[in-house]
Amino acid sequence: MSRTSDVLVVGGGIIGLVTAWRAAQRGLRTALADPEPGGGAAQVAAGMLAAVTELHYGEQTLLGLNLASAHRYPDFAAELTELTGHDLGYRRSGTLAVALDADDRAHLRELHALQRQSGLESTWLSGRDCRRLEPMLAPGVRGGLRVDGDHQIDPRRLAAALLTACERAGVVLHRGWAERLTVVRDRATGVLTRDGDALTAERVVLAAGSLSGRLAGVPDAVLPPVRPVKGQVLRLTVPPRYAPFLSRTVRAMVRGSHVYLVPRENGELVVGATSEELGWDTTVTAGGVYELLRDAHELMPGITELPLTETRAGLRPGSPDNAPLLGPTAVDGLLLATGHYRNGVLLTPVTGDAMAHVLTTGELPEVARPFTPQRFTQTPALMEQPA
Ligand code: GLY
């Protein structure tokens, strides 16, 4: 197995895999280091492609990237399925965001105004119209937003397909932990693995999700400011006799907490997610499961009849402005593709394209330029400011 390459990607979650796949497709000799490629946060994520319903004030720049990626999804999914034979569970059935009380309704009205100001398509529905669309909703639903353009994909299938695509494109997989970045004369030259292997490359892409800030040897000034944000997620199963339980993703803000229910065609119903700043903890807690079930039950009382088939927690890679870090750092040869926070699944297609573009041309494409990691690089002038 060759230990040297044009590009070495550190991290084999969906972001690392898509970067490696797209780089290899462009003719770069590409390797990827991860003990379990295809794992990571995608094994927990629900897979909502929710550029419109997850819009937040102050995130209009990120909206541009989210929409660009949503726009690429149909071709991206078709290409990946044709190449690998994997069905990705890509479902264009839309999303309904609903309100249960007057406060939730006011919040949803504000979101609707923001969506309209941003030129996005969403339709306000009365509670009765929401229940007409989704009869299992609680009778108390006070209104909602219908967003047909927010779709979903099965992230586990996406990860498996990307792994197959990497293998077919000739990406060399090193199944070990990258422990330390090697830097020679201010240039990144590869990594040392926990097993003592030295992997060398012309360029190293750090795409290790929430772990991206922990690679030893990365100079402090370019260490990505990424932190883990825990999400607990439940999986229930809709028995065929109850189908169709839900025909689209339903989400709500219940007393300030987000809850969403994502129905897959195979009967899986994903209920998520908590958002907890607890470091590296991935324990599934009684409190987390209770809160998710309590809120989901207020939304859809019938869920208590369904078998609870899985509980799991994952770590979102949070960044200071909730947007990813894409492209070259101030250290030659070191690039980042990390910090995707709540949008990793949605941003997979545009991230792969942007990273392949920068790896082959040296320039980030226009759509990705606002997400340069250099926006967080400390300048001497800033550091010298008096306290
Ligand atoms: N995008 C959904 C979540 O992060 O929970």
PDB file of C-alpha atoms and ligand atoms in Angstrom, residues 46 48 54 251 260 272-274 316 341-343, ligand 1:
ATOM      1  CA  ALA A  46     -31.520  12.212  10.681  1.00  0.00           C
ATOM      2  CA  MET A  48     -32.881  16.436   6.789  1.00  0.00           C
ATOM      3  CA  GLU A  54     -33.456  25.506   9.524  1.00  0.00           C
ATOM      4  CA  ARG A 251     -40.726  19.464  12.941  1.00  0.00           C
ATOM      5  CA  TYR A 260     -38.259  16.617  14.369  1.00  0.00           C
ATOM      6  CA  GLY A 272     -34.274  14.096  17.028  1.00  0.00           C
ATOM      7  CA  ALA A 273     -32.474  15.820  18.452  1.00  0.00           C
ATOM      8  CA  THR A 274     -31.085  17.209  21.671  1.00  0.00           C
ATOM      9  CA  ARG A 316     -21.931  17.791  15.641  1.00  0.00           C
ATOM     10  CA  TYR A 341     -22.350  21.781  12.603  1.00  0.00           C
ATOM     11  CA  ARG A 342     -26.080  21.105  11.896  1.00  0.00           C
ATOM     12  CA  ASN A 343     -25.705  20.947   8.108  1.00  0.00           C
TER      13      ASN A 343
HETATM   14  N1  GLY B   1     -29.797  19.411  11.461  1.00  0.00           N
HETATM   15  C1  GLY B   1     -30.371  18.762  12.528  1.00  0.00           C
HETATM   16  C2  GLY B   1     -29.569  18.692  13.750  1.00  0.00           C
HETATM   17  O1  GLY B   1     -28.402  19.037  13.770  1.00  0.00           O
HETATM   18  O2  GLY B   1     -30.111  18.268  14.748  1.00  0.00           O
END
